[in-house]
């Protein structure tokens, strides 16, 4: 008879999914030594090593892969049980577990605030992270819903589009291209770009766009937040492609401008996403319904495209 605890399995499941003690610690809000200790005591109870470290990388042993398979299923079942029990308590005592792409965070708080005004007693767990991490959480059945760009096919996810997400090219108002009426793509060959980290949906869409147009621009500066990118562009470190949702304030105050580059904006959409077959709690299905029936007013590109001082506003 094995003497193992659900907690040990939960911790090991996170380590095995990330293949990283530090990422698992961050996700579970634990310290790294606490995570290592749980995995060590699980290994002691089982009597076999579950992970091995080669250089800096962690690998699962054969026993580790078996335990991961079962712990992953157990974690999913526990989460489903929690949703069913929460459902029995009714919508007003529900807890909404949602992850949103960092770019969607520019409007998701507004949506959650409006939803909570209708259901003031619900609790909300919001994780703001990038596309790759959201997909991992959906697949691991750790969240009810996600708000993100279109996920890749073949993952057993259910997706519904609820809003447009135009990607625009931004520059400081003093940039040499800022006054132009239209900018051919070839004029960007000499420009360097500030880009989001690998795993960002915005970055993926931008790379796809350039590939489709036979361009390979210089992606010299990589930053993991939209805020850092906006600061860098304002400081003249390069151009960037960002969601229009992230720059409304800077366009309003004239700290950034949109460059009218040909074939822009890149048209994307926002999706509400859940695992196929996921039993949504009352609060999660109410939020999804709210999202699909109470869209925010679309962000319009024309009224945002400010010309630098001295130029007529094309809008
Ligand atoms: P991200 O979000 O660039 O912040 O990952 C956008 C998306 O999911 O497409």
PDB file of C-alpha atoms and ligand atoms in Angstrom:
ATOM      1  CA  UNK A   1       0.000   0.000   0.000  1.00  0.00           C
ATOM      2  CA  UNK A   2       1.483   3.354  -1.070  1.00  0.00           C
ATOM      3  CA  UNK A   3       1.604   6.126   1.513  1.00  0.00           C
ATOM      4  CA  UNK A   4       1.388   9.141  -0.713  1.00  0.00           C
ATOM      5  CA  UNK A   5      -0.626  12.337  -0.368  1.00  0.00           C
ATOM      6  CA  UNK A   6      -2.643  14.350  -2.856  1.00  0.00           C
ATOM      7  CA  UNK A   7      -0.414  17.296  -2.085  1.00  0.00           C
ATOM      8  CA  UNK A   8       2.732  15.382  -3.104  1.00  0.00           C
ATOM      9  CA  UNK A   9       1.037  14.347  -6.355  1.00  0.00           C
ATOM     10  CA  UNK A  10      -0.087  17.893  -7.054  1.00  0.00           C
ATOM     11  CA  UNK A  11       3.421  19.266  -6.522  1.00  0.00           C
ATOM     12  CA  UNK A  12       5.017  16.511  -8.613  1.00  0.00           C
ATOM     13  CA  UNK A  13       2.448  17.043 -11.398  1.00  0.00           C
ATOM     14  CA  UNK A  14       3.474  20.712 -11.641  1.00  0.00           C
ATOM     15  CA  UNK A  15       7.212  19.855 -11.629  1.00  0.00           C
ATOM     16  CA  UNK A  16       6.713  17.209 -14.337  1.00  0.00           C
ATOM     17  CA  UNK A  17       4.540  19.489 -16.486  1.00  0.00           C
ATOM     18  CA  UNK A  18       7.048  22.357 -16.375  1.00  0.00           C
ATOM     19  CA  UNK A  19      10.158  20.155 -16.096  1.00  0.00           C
ATOM     20  CA  UNK A  20      11.294  22.833 -13.668  1.00  0.00           C
ATOM     21  CA  UNK A  21      11.257  23.118  -9.881  1.00  0.00           C
ATOM     22  CA  UNK A  22      11.307  26.911  -9.960  1.00  0.00           C
ATOM     23  CA  UNK A  23       8.369  27.224 -12.390  1.00  0.00           C
ATOM     24  CA  UNK A  24       6.359  24.710 -10.342  1.00  0.00           C
ATOM     25  CA  UNK A  25       7.168  26.681  -7.178  1.00  0.00           C
ATOM     26  CA  UNK A  26       5.975  29.896  -8.809  1.00  0.00           C
ATOM     27  CA  UNK A  27       2.734  28.337 -10.014  1.00  0.00           C
ATOM     28  CA  UNK A  28       1.938  26.797  -6.622  1.00  0.00           C
ATOM     29  CA  UNK A  29       3.065  29.858  -4.633  1.00  0.00           C
ATOM     30  CA  UNK A  30       5.616  27.740  -2.748  1.00  0.00           C
ATOM     31  CA  UNK A  31       9.348  28.068  -2.222  1.00  0.00           C
ATOM     32  CA  UNK A  32      11.657  25.917  -4.333  1.00  0.00           C
ATOM     33  CA  UNK A  33      12.977  23.937  -1.313  1.00  0.00           C
ATOM     34  CA  UNK A  34       9.362  23.157  -0.304  1.00  0.00           C
ATOM     35  CA  UNK A  35       8.715  21.777  -3.797  1.00  0.00           C
ATOM     36  CA  UNK A  36      11.918  19.675  -3.757  1.00  0.00           C
ATOM     37  CA  UNK A  37      10.998  18.305  -0.332  1.00  0.00           C
ATOM     38  CA  UNK A  38       7.541  17.163  -1.495  1.00  0.00           C
ATOM     39  CA  UNK A  39       9.024  15.436  -4.534  1.00  0.00           C
ATOM     40  CA  UNK A  40      11.756  13.796  -2.404  1.00  0.00           C
ATOM     41  CA  UNK A  41       9.250  12.394   0.066  1.00  0.00           C
ATOM     42  CA  UNK A  42       7.075  11.115  -2.807  1.00  0.00           C
ATOM     43  CA  UNK A  43      10.155   9.358  -4.240  1.00  0.00           C
ATOM     44  CA  UNK A  44      10.897   7.864  -0.823  1.00  0.00           C
ATOM     45  CA  UNK A  45       7.342   6.489  -0.474  1.00  0.00           C
ATOM     46  CA  UNK A  46       7.428   5.049  -3.977  1.00  0.00           C
ATOM     47  CA  UNK A  47      10.964   3.751  -3.637  1.00  0.00           C
ATOM     48  CA  UNK A  48      12.068   4.923  -7.081  1.00  0.00           C
ATOM     49  CA  UNK A  49      13.576   8.168  -8.417  1.00  0.00           C
ATOM     50  CA  UNK A  50      11.055  10.203 -10.449  1.00  0.00           C
ATOM     51  CA  UNK A  51      13.322  12.863 -11.938  1.00  0.00           C
ATOM     52  CA  UNK A  52      16.944  13.075 -12.941  1.00  0.00           C
ATOM     53  CA  UNK A  53      19.034  16.125 -13.613  1.00  0.00           C
ATOM     54  CA  UNK A  54      21.450  16.229 -16.540  1.00  0.00           C
ATOM     55  CA  UNK A  55      23.324  19.530 -16.551  1.00  0.00           C
ATOM     56  CA  UNK A  56      20.721  22.171 -15.896  1.00  0.00           C
ATOM     57  CA  UNK A  57      17.811  20.207 -17.386  1.00  0.00           C
ATOM     58  CA  UNK A  58      15.368  17.996 -15.562  1.00  0.00           C
ATOM     59  CA  UNK A  59      14.113  14.758 -17.106  1.00  0.00           C
ATOM     60  CA  UNK A  60      11.445  12.308 -15.944  1.00  0.00           C
ATOM     61  CA  UNK A  61      12.520   8.741 -15.270  1.00  0.00           C
ATOM     62  CA  UNK A  62      10.272   5.926 -16.484  1.00  0.00           C
ATOM     63  CA  UNK A  63       8.621   5.846 -13.046  1.00  0.00           C
ATOM     64  CA  UNK A  64       8.311   9.648 -13.224  1.00  0.00           C
ATOM     65  CA  UNK A  65       6.441   9.412 -16.520  1.00  0.00           C
ATOM     66  CA  UNK A  66       4.019   6.849 -15.049  1.00  0.00           C
ATOM     67  CA  UNK A  67       3.388   8.929 -11.923  1.00  0.00           C
ATOM     68  CA  UNK A  68       2.941  12.030 -14.079  1.00  0.00           C
ATOM     69  CA  UNK A  69       0.271  10.261 -16.156  1.00  0.00           C
ATOM     70  CA  UNK A  70      -1.739   9.305 -13.065  1.00  0.00           C
ATOM     71  CA  UNK A  71      -1.177  12.526 -11.104  1.00  0.00           C
ATOM     72  CA  UNK A  72      -2.238  14.549 -14.153  1.00  0.00           C
ATOM     73  CA  UNK A  73      -5.535  12.627 -14.348  1.00  0.00           C
ATOM     74  CA  UNK A  74      -6.065  12.907 -10.587  1.00  0.00           C
ATOM     75  CA  UNK A  75      -5.485  16.694 -10.707  1.00  0.00           C
ATOM     76  CA  UNK A  76      -8.070  16.981 -13.519  1.00  0.00           C
ATOM     77  CA  UNK A  77     -10.607  14.880 -11.591  1.00  0.00           C
ATOM     78  CA  UNK A  78     -10.110  16.986  -8.450  1.00  0.00           C
ATOM     79  CA  UNK A  79     -10.666  20.153 -10.401  1.00  0.00           C
ATOM     80  CA  UNK A  80     -13.856  18.717 -11.974  1.00  0.00           C
ATOM     81  CA  UNK A  81     -15.076  17.660  -8.512  1.00  0.00           C
ATOM     82  CA  UNK A  82     -14.433  21.179  -7.224  1.00  0.00           C
ATOM     83  CA  UNK A  83     -16.432  22.651 -10.128  1.00  0.00           C
ATOM     84  CA  UNK A  84     -19.365  20.292  -9.529  1.00  0.00           C
ATOM     85  CA  UNK A  85     -19.405  21.059  -5.787  1.00  0.00           C
ATOM     86  CA  UNK A  86     -19.150  24.790  -6.458  1.00  0.00           C
ATOM     87  CA  UNK A  87     -22.038  24.398  -8.900  1.00  0.00           C
ATOM     88  CA  UNK A  88     -24.107  22.820  -6.127  1.00  0.00           C
ATOM     89  CA  UNK A  89     -23.426  25.876  -3.966  1.00  0.00           C
ATOM     90  CA  UNK A  90     -24.905  28.016  -6.741  1.00  0.00           C
ATOM     91  CA  UNK A  91     -23.676  30.929  -8.750  1.00  0.00           C
ATOM     92  CA  UNK A  92     -23.514  33.447  -5.934  1.00  0.00           C
ATOM     93  CA  UNK A  93     -20.845  31.525  -3.996  1.00  0.00           C
ATOM     94  CA  UNK A  94     -18.884  30.523  -7.023  1.00  0.00           C
ATOM     95  CA  UNK A  95     -15.191  30.974  -7.705  1.00  0.00           C
ATOM     96  CA  UNK A  96     -14.129  31.895 -11.234  1.00  0.00           C
ATOM     97  CA  UNK A  97     -10.695  30.584 -12.241  1.00  0.00           C
ATOM     98  CA  UNK A  98      -9.585  32.375 -15.351  1.00  0.00           C
ATOM     99  CA  UNK A  99      -6.305  32.993 -17.180  1.00  0.00           C
ATOM    100  CA  UNK A 100      -5.909  35.822 -19.668  1.00  0.00           C
ATOM    101  CA  UNK A 101      -3.153  36.627 -22.146  1.00  0.00           C
ATOM    102  CA  UNK A 102      -1.074  39.520 -20.823  1.00  0.00           C
ATOM    103  CA  UNK A 103      -2.297  41.608 -23.737  1.00  0.00           C
ATOM    104  CA  UNK A 104      -5.950  40.883 -22.864  1.00  0.00           C
ATOM    105  CA  UNK A 105      -5.340  42.241 -19.374  1.00  0.00           C
ATOM    106  CA  UNK A 106      -5.747  45.759 -20.796  1.00  0.00           C
ATOM    107  CA  UNK A 107      -9.509  45.207 -20.886  1.00  0.00           C
ATOM    108  CA  UNK A 108     -10.211  42.030 -18.886  1.00  0.00           C
ATOM    109  CA  UNK A 109     -10.287  43.796 -15.513  1.00  0.00           C
ATOM    110  CA  UNK A 110     -12.973  46.079 -16.910  1.00  0.00           C
ATOM    111  CA  UNK A 111     -14.994  43.020 -17.978  1.00  0.00           C
ATOM    112  CA  UNK A 112     -14.543  41.313 -14.604  1.00  0.00           C
ATOM    113  CA  UNK A 113     -15.539  44.492 -12.774  1.00  0.00           C
ATOM    114  CA  UNK A 114     -18.754  44.731 -14.787  1.00  0.00           C
ATOM    115  CA  UNK A 115     -19.498  41.035 -14.224  1.00  0.00           C
ATOM    116  CA  UNK A 116     -18.844  41.303 -10.482  1.00  0.00           C
ATOM    117  CA  UNK A 117     -21.166  44.293 -10.250  1.00  0.00           C
ATOM    118  CA  UNK A 118     -23.958  41.836 -11.235  1.00  0.00           C
ATOM    119  CA  UNK A 119     -22.678  39.015  -8.963  1.00  0.00           C
ATOM    120  CA  UNK A 120     -20.956  40.808  -6.051  1.00  0.00           C
ATOM    121  CA  UNK A 121     -20.444  37.701  -3.863  1.00  0.00           C
ATOM    122  CA  UNK A 122     -18.420  35.631  -6.317  1.00  0.00           C
ATOM    123  CA  UNK A 123     -14.665  35.290  -5.952  1.00  0.00           C
ATOM    124  CA  UNK A 124     -12.229  35.524  -8.842  1.00  0.00           C
ATOM    125  CA  UNK A 125      -8.792  34.004  -9.441  1.00  0.00           C
ATOM    126  CA  UNK A 126      -7.172  35.778 -12.379  1.00  0.00           C
ATOM    127  CA  UNK A 127      -3.834  34.672 -13.816  1.00  0.00           C
ATOM    128  CA  UNK A 128      -2.252  37.075 -16.299  1.00  0.00           C
ATOM    129  CA  UNK A 129       0.296  35.209 -18.367  1.00  0.00           C
ATOM    130  CA  UNK A 130       1.365  34.479 -21.938  1.00  0.00           C
ATOM    131  CA  UNK A 131      -0.231  32.292 -24.562  1.00  0.00           C
ATOM    132  CA  UNK A 132       1.990  29.253 -24.025  1.00  0.00           C
ATOM    133  CA  UNK A 133       1.337  29.142 -20.300  1.00  0.00           C
ATOM    134  CA  UNK A 134      -2.443  29.556 -20.820  1.00  0.00           C
ATOM    135  CA  UNK A 135      -2.523  26.593 -23.183  1.00  0.00           C
ATOM    136  CA  UNK A 136      -0.625  24.499 -20.606  1.00  0.00           C
ATOM    137  CA  UNK A 137      -3.159  25.459 -17.892  1.00  0.00           C
ATOM    138  CA  UNK A 138      -6.132  24.636 -20.135  1.00  0.00           C
ATOM    139  CA  UNK A 139      -4.679  21.266 -21.080  1.00  0.00           C
ATOM    140  CA  UNK A 140      -3.913  20.530 -17.405  1.00  0.00           C
ATOM    141  CA  UNK A 141      -7.535  21.437 -16.512  1.00  0.00           C
ATOM    142  CA  UNK A 142      -6.384  24.043 -13.985  1.00  0.00           C
ATOM    143  CA  UNK A 143      -8.677  26.858 -15.085  1.00  0.00           C
ATOM    144  CA  UNK A 144     -12.313  27.232 -16.088  1.00  0.00           C
ATOM    145  CA  UNK A 145     -11.820  29.632 -18.959  1.00  0.00           C
ATOM    146  CA  UNK A 146      -9.138  31.536 -20.809  1.00  0.00           C
ATOM    147  CA  UNK A 147      -9.138  34.712 -22.847  1.00  0.00           C
ATOM    148  CA  UNK A 148      -6.522  34.625 -25.585  1.00  0.00           C
ATOM    149  CA  UNK A 149      -5.815  34.698 -29.323  1.00  0.00           C
ATOM    150  CA  UNK A 150      -6.890  31.647 -31.364  1.00  0.00           C
ATOM    151  CA  UNK A 151      -5.173  28.569 -29.890  1.00  0.00           C
ATOM    152  CA  UNK A 152      -3.589  26.000 -32.206  1.00  0.00           C
ATOM    153  CA  UNK A 153      -5.802  23.208 -33.573  1.00  0.00           C
ATOM    154  CA  UNK A 154      -5.748  19.635 -32.338  1.00  0.00           C
ATOM    155  CA  UNK A 155      -5.839  20.374 -28.607  1.00  0.00           C
ATOM    156  CA  UNK A 156      -9.459  19.489 -27.769  1.00  0.00           C
ATOM    157  CA  UNK A 157     -10.329  23.061 -26.912  1.00  0.00           C
ATOM    158  CA  UNK A 158     -13.612  24.843 -27.485  1.00  0.00           C
ATOM    159  CA  UNK A 159     -13.161  28.419 -28.742  1.00  0.00           C
ATOM    160  CA  UNK A 160     -15.555  31.305 -29.375  1.00  0.00           C
ATOM    161  CA  UNK A 161     -14.548  34.665 -30.733  1.00  0.00           C
ATOM    162  CA  UNK A 162     -15.969  37.733 -28.954  1.00  0.00           C
ATOM    163  CA  UNK A 163     -13.924  40.776 -30.030  1.00  0.00           C
ATOM    164  CA  UNK A 164     -11.474  42.054 -32.645  1.00  0.00           C
ATOM    165  CA  UNK A 165      -7.787  42.429 -31.803  1.00  0.00           C
ATOM    166  CA  UNK A 166      -6.042  44.684 -34.344  1.00  0.00           C
ATOM    167  CA  UNK A 167      -2.227  44.665 -34.166  1.00  0.00           C
ATOM    168  CA  UNK A 168      -0.600  47.971 -35.087  1.00  0.00           C
ATOM    169  CA  UNK A 169       2.954  49.184 -35.633  1.00  0.00           C
ATOM    170  CA  UNK A 170       3.975  51.871 -33.141  1.00  0.00           C
ATOM    171  CA  UNK A 171       6.740  54.471 -33.148  1.00  0.00           C
ATOM    172  CA  UNK A 172       7.664  57.576 -31.157  1.00  0.00           C
ATOM    173  CA  UNK A 173       6.153  60.760 -32.698  1.00  0.00           C
ATOM    174  CA  UNK A 174       9.670  61.944 -33.633  1.00  0.00           C
ATOM    175  CA  UNK A 175      10.449  58.881 -35.774  1.00  0.00           C
ATOM    176  CA  UNK A 176      11.535  59.539 -39.396  1.00  0.00           C
ATOM    177  CA  UNK A 177       8.519  57.582 -40.720  1.00  0.00           C
ATOM    178  CA  UNK A 178       5.977  59.141 -38.373  1.00  0.00           C
ATOM    179  CA  UNK A 179       4.683  61.825 -40.776  1.00  0.00           C
ATOM    180  CA  UNK A 180       4.238  59.531 -43.808  1.00  0.00           C
ATOM    181  CA  UNK A 181       0.786  58.896 -45.340  1.00  0.00           C
ATOM    182  CA  UNK A 182       1.509  55.258 -46.254  1.00  0.00           C
ATOM    183  CA  UNK A 183       4.654  53.265 -45.613  1.00  0.00           C
ATOM    184  CA  UNK A 184       5.636  50.404 -47.964  1.00  0.00           C
ATOM    185  CA  UNK A 185       6.956  47.336 -46.128  1.00  0.00           C
ATOM    186  CA  UNK A 186      10.332  47.665 -47.890  1.00  0.00           C
ATOM    187  CA  UNK A 187      10.908  50.980 -46.065  1.00  0.00           C
ATOM    188  CA  UNK A 188      11.163  48.992 -42.810  1.00  0.00           C
ATOM    189  CA  UNK A 189      14.183  46.953 -43.870  1.00  0.00           C
ATOM    190  CA  UNK A 190      16.617  49.147 -41.945  1.00  0.00           C
ATOM    191  CA  UNK A 191      14.456  49.350 -38.803  1.00  0.00           C
ATOM    192  CA  UNK A 192      15.040  47.330 -35.661  1.00  0.00           C
ATOM    193  CA  UNK A 193      12.133  45.955 -33.646  1.00  0.00           C
ATOM    194  CA  UNK A 194      11.387  45.518 -29.966  1.00  0.00           C
ATOM    195  CA  UNK A 195       9.455  42.251 -29.581  1.00  0.00           C
ATOM    196  CA  UNK A 196       7.674  40.166 -26.961  1.00  0.00           C
ATOM    197  CA  UNK A 197       9.126  36.913 -25.611  1.00  0.00           C
ATOM    198  CA  UNK A 198       8.778  33.526 -27.378  1.00  0.00           C
ATOM    199  CA  UNK A 199       5.367  32.094 -26.517  1.00  0.00           C
ATOM    200  CA  UNK A 200       3.552  35.423 -26.865  1.00  0.00           C
ATOM    201  CA  UNK A 201       0.611  35.327 -29.279  1.00  0.00           C
ATOM    202  CA  UNK A 202       1.369  38.859 -30.471  1.00  0.00           C
ATOM    203  CA  UNK A 203       4.916  37.883 -31.325  1.00  0.00           C
ATOM    204  CA  UNK A 204       3.754  34.742 -33.141  1.00  0.00           C
ATOM    205  CA  UNK A 205       1.303  36.756 -35.271  1.00  0.00           C
ATOM    206  CA  UNK A 206       3.951  39.358 -36.070  1.00  0.00           C
ATOM    207  CA  UNK A 207       6.508  36.728 -37.116  1.00  0.00           C
ATOM    208  CA  UNK A 208       3.891  34.991 -39.291  1.00  0.00           C
ATOM    209  CA  UNK A 209       3.028  38.312 -40.952  1.00  0.00           C
ATOM    210  CA  UNK A 210       6.653  39.118 -41.804  1.00  0.00           C
ATOM    211  CA  UNK A 211       7.280  35.571 -43.042  1.00  0.00           C
ATOM    212  CA  UNK A 212       4.228  35.722 -45.319  1.00  0.00           C
ATOM    213  CA  UNK A 213       5.529  38.980 -46.784  1.00  0.00           C
ATOM    214  CA  UNK A 214       9.021  37.595 -47.317  1.00  0.00           C
ATOM    215  CA  UNK A 215      10.638  39.870 -44.738  1.00  0.00           C
ATOM    216  CA  UNK A 216      13.020  39.094 -41.913  1.00  0.00           C
ATOM    217  CA  UNK A 217      13.285  42.279 -39.867  1.00  0.00           C
ATOM    218  CA  UNK A 218      15.854  42.731 -37.121  1.00  0.00           C
ATOM    219  CA  UNK A 219      14.249  41.509 -33.876  1.00  0.00           C
ATOM    220  CA  UNK A 220      16.951  42.850 -31.588  1.00  0.00           C
ATOM    221  CA  UNK A 221      15.293  43.550 -28.268  1.00  0.00           C
ATOM    222  CA  UNK A 222      13.080  41.003 -26.528  1.00  0.00           C
ATOM    223  CA  UNK A 223      10.870  42.121 -23.643  1.00  0.00           C
ATOM    224  CA  UNK A 224       8.329  40.138 -21.683  1.00  0.00           C
ATOM    225  CA  UNK A 225       5.706  42.826 -21.065  1.00  0.00           C
ATOM    226  CA  UNK A 226       3.792  45.243 -23.272  1.00  0.00           C
ATOM    227  CA  UNK A 227       4.656  48.009 -20.795  1.00  0.00           C
ATOM    228  CA  UNK A 228       8.407  47.489 -21.279  1.00  0.00           C
ATOM    229  CA  UNK A 229       7.934  47.469 -25.059  1.00  0.00           C
ATOM    230  CA  UNK A 230       6.002  50.751 -25.023  1.00  0.00           C
ATOM    231  CA  UNK A 231       8.692  52.398 -22.858  1.00  0.00           C
ATOM    232  CA  UNK A 232      11.434  51.138 -25.183  1.00  0.00           C
ATOM    233  CA  UNK A 233       9.651  52.422 -28.285  1.00  0.00           C
ATOM    234  CA  UNK A 234       9.052  55.796 -26.666  1.00  0.00           C
ATOM    235  CA  UNK A 235      12.754  55.952 -25.819  1.00  0.00           C
ATOM    236  CA  UNK A 236      13.619  55.390 -29.501  1.00  0.00           C
ATOM    237  CA  UNK A 237      15.010  51.852 -29.149  1.00  0.00           C
ATOM    238  CA  UNK A 238      13.001  50.536 -32.118  1.00  0.00           C
ATOM    239  CA  UNK A 239       9.578  49.976 -33.621  1.00  0.00           C
ATOM    240  CA  UNK A 240       7.080  47.419 -32.286  1.00  0.00           C
ATOM    241  CA  UNK A 241       3.938  45.557 -33.284  1.00  0.00           C
ATOM    242  CA  UNK A 242       1.412  45.535 -30.436  1.00  0.00           C
ATOM    243  CA  UNK A 243      -2.302  45.097 -29.900  1.00  0.00           C
ATOM    244  CA  UNK A 244      -4.225  48.348 -30.241  1.00  0.00           C
ATOM    245  CA  UNK A 245      -5.776  47.578 -26.824  1.00  0.00           C
ATOM    246  CA  UNK A 246      -2.407  48.144 -25.142  1.00  0.00           C
ATOM    247  CA  UNK A 247      -1.641  51.643 -26.453  1.00  0.00           C
ATOM    248  CA  UNK A 248      -4.908  53.581 -26.220  1.00  0.00           C
ATOM    249  CA  UNK A 249      -3.584  55.910 -23.518  1.00  0.00           C
ATOM    250  CA  UNK A 250      -0.255  56.618 -25.234  1.00  0.00           C
ATOM    251  CA  UNK A 251      -2.025  57.397 -28.527  1.00  0.00           C
ATOM    252  CA  UNK A 252      -4.448  59.684 -26.711  1.00  0.00           C
ATOM    253  CA  UNK A 253      -1.600  61.627 -25.092  1.00  0.00           C
ATOM    254  CA  UNK A 254       0.568  61.624 -28.239  1.00  0.00           C
ATOM    255  CA  UNK A 255       3.469  59.738 -26.638  1.00  0.00           C
ATOM    256  CA  UNK A 256       3.275  57.095 -29.391  1.00  0.00           C
ATOM    257  CA  UNK A 257       1.917  57.107 -32.941  1.00  0.00           C
ATOM    258  CA  UNK A 258       0.658  54.356 -35.230  1.00  0.00           C
ATOM    259  CA  UNK A 259       2.644  54.028 -38.456  1.00  0.00           C
ATOM    260  CA  UNK A 260       0.356  53.596 -41.501  1.00  0.00           C
ATOM    261  CA  UNK A 261       2.346  50.626 -42.831  1.00  0.00           C
ATOM    262  CA  UNK A 262       0.854  48.750 -45.831  1.00  0.00           C
ATOM    263  CA  UNK A 263      -1.127  45.580 -44.951  1.00  0.00           C
ATOM    264  CA  UNK A 264      -1.550  46.834 -41.385  1.00  0.00           C
ATOM    265  CA  UNK A 265      -3.316  46.424 -39.001  1.00  0.00           C
ATOM    266  CA  UNK A 266      -2.861  42.672 -38.658  1.00  0.00           C
ATOM    267  CA  UNK A 267      -6.403  41.501 -37.927  1.00  0.00           C
ATOM    268  CA  UNK A 268      -6.710  39.059 -35.048  1.00  0.00           C
ATOM    269  CA  UNK A 269      -9.554  38.177 -32.675  1.00  0.00           C
ATOM    270  CA  UNK A 270      -9.967  37.493 -28.991  1.00  0.00           C
ATOM    271  CA  UNK A 271     -11.418  34.128 -27.987  1.00  0.00           C
ATOM    272  CA  UNK A 272     -12.956  32.708 -24.856  1.00  0.00           C
ATOM    273  CA  UNK A 273     -11.534  29.197 -24.563  1.00  0.00           C
ATOM    274  CA  UNK A 274     -12.348  26.115 -22.480  1.00  0.00           C
ATOM    275  CA  UNK A 275     -11.323  22.479 -22.504  1.00  0.00           C
ATOM    276  CA  UNK A 276     -13.569  20.357 -24.711  1.00  0.00           C
ATOM    277  CA  UNK A 277     -16.044  18.484 -22.493  1.00  0.00           C
ATOM    278  CA  UNK A 278     -15.174  20.592 -19.422  1.00  0.00           C
ATOM    279  CA  UNK A 279     -18.037  20.732 -16.932  1.00  0.00           C
ATOM    280  CA  UNK A 280     -18.262  24.492 -16.376  1.00  0.00           C
ATOM    281  CA  UNK A 281     -19.289  25.708 -12.929  1.00  0.00           C
ATOM    282  CA  UNK A 282     -22.343  27.989 -12.698  1.00  0.00           C
ATOM    283  CA  UNK A 283     -20.137  31.053 -12.325  1.00  0.00           C
ATOM    284  CA  UNK A 284     -17.879  30.110 -15.242  1.00  0.00           C
ATOM    285  CA  UNK A 285     -20.778  29.537 -17.616  1.00  0.00           C
ATOM    286  CA  UNK A 286     -22.417  32.791 -16.460  1.00  0.00           C
ATOM    287  CA  UNK A 287     -19.167  34.661 -17.167  1.00  0.00           C
ATOM    288  CA  UNK A 288     -18.801  33.077 -20.590  1.00  0.00           C
ATOM    289  CA  UNK A 289     -22.388  34.024 -21.426  1.00  0.00           C
ATOM    290  CA  UNK A 290     -21.706  37.566 -20.174  1.00  0.00           C
ATOM    291  CA  UNK A 291     -18.613  37.840 -22.358  1.00  0.00           C
ATOM    292  CA  UNK A 292     -20.464  36.757 -25.489  1.00  0.00           C
ATOM    293  CA  UNK A 293     -23.496  38.977 -24.891  1.00  0.00           C
ATOM    294  CA  UNK A 294     -21.913  42.126 -23.383  1.00  0.00           C
ATOM    295  CA  UNK A 295     -18.994  42.944 -25.688  1.00  0.00           C
ATOM    296  CA  UNK A 296     -16.896  46.024 -24.984  1.00  0.00           C
ATOM    297  CA  UNK A 297     -17.127  48.736 -27.644  1.00  0.00           C
ATOM    298  CA  UNK A 298     -14.595  47.849 -30.388  1.00  0.00           C
ATOM    299  CA  UNK A 299     -11.367  49.866 -30.442  1.00  0.00           C
ATOM    300  CA  UNK A 300     -11.304  51.847 -33.651  1.00  0.00           C
ATOM    301  CA  UNK A 301      -8.081  52.380 -35.533  1.00  0.00           C
ATOM    302  CA  UNK A 302      -9.120  55.386 -37.576  1.00  0.00           C
ATOM    303  CA  UNK A 303      -9.908  57.654 -34.654  1.00  0.00           C
ATOM    304  CA  UNK A 304      -6.675  56.598 -32.891  1.00  0.00           C
ATOM    305  CA  UNK A 305      -4.255  57.274 -35.718  1.00  0.00           C
ATOM    306  CA  UNK A 306      -2.772  60.573 -34.630  1.00  0.00           C
ATOM    307  CA  UNK A 307      -0.473  62.523 -36.855  1.00  0.00           C
ATOM    308  CA  UNK A 308       2.613  64.189 -35.434  1.00  0.00           C
ATOM    309  CA  UNK A 309       2.349  67.922 -34.658  1.00  0.00           C
ATOM    310  CA  UNK A 310       1.983  70.027 -37.823  1.00  0.00           C
ATOM    311  CA  UNK A 311       0.324  67.254 -39.855  1.00  0.00           C
ATOM    312  CA  UNK A 312      -3.395  67.002 -40.589  1.00  0.00           C
ATOM    313  CA  UNK A 313      -5.028  64.093 -38.785  1.00  0.00           C
ATOM    314  CA  UNK A 314      -6.061  61.601 -41.493  1.00  0.00           C
ATOM    315  CA  UNK A 315      -9.003  60.429 -39.374  1.00  0.00           C
TER     316      UNK A 315
HETATM  317  P1  LIG B   1       0.088  37.676 -25.723  1.00  0.00           P
HETATM  318  O1  LIG B   1      -1.455  37.630 -26.085  1.00  0.00           O
HETATM  319  O2  LIG B   1       0.858  38.273 -26.857  1.00  0.00           O
HETATM  320  O3  LIG B   1       0.083  38.571 -24.509  1.00  0.00           O
HETATM  321  O4  LIG B   1       0.503  36.248 -25.480  1.00  0.00           O
HETATM  322  C1  LIG B   1      -2.061  37.581 -27.267  1.00  0.00           C
HETATM  323  C2  LIG B   1      -2.578  36.230 -27.741  1.00  0.00           C
HETATM  324  O5  LIG B   1      -2.925  35.302 -26.998  1.00  0.00           O
HETATM  325  O6  LIG B   1      -2.655  36.114 -28.945  1.00  0.00           O
END
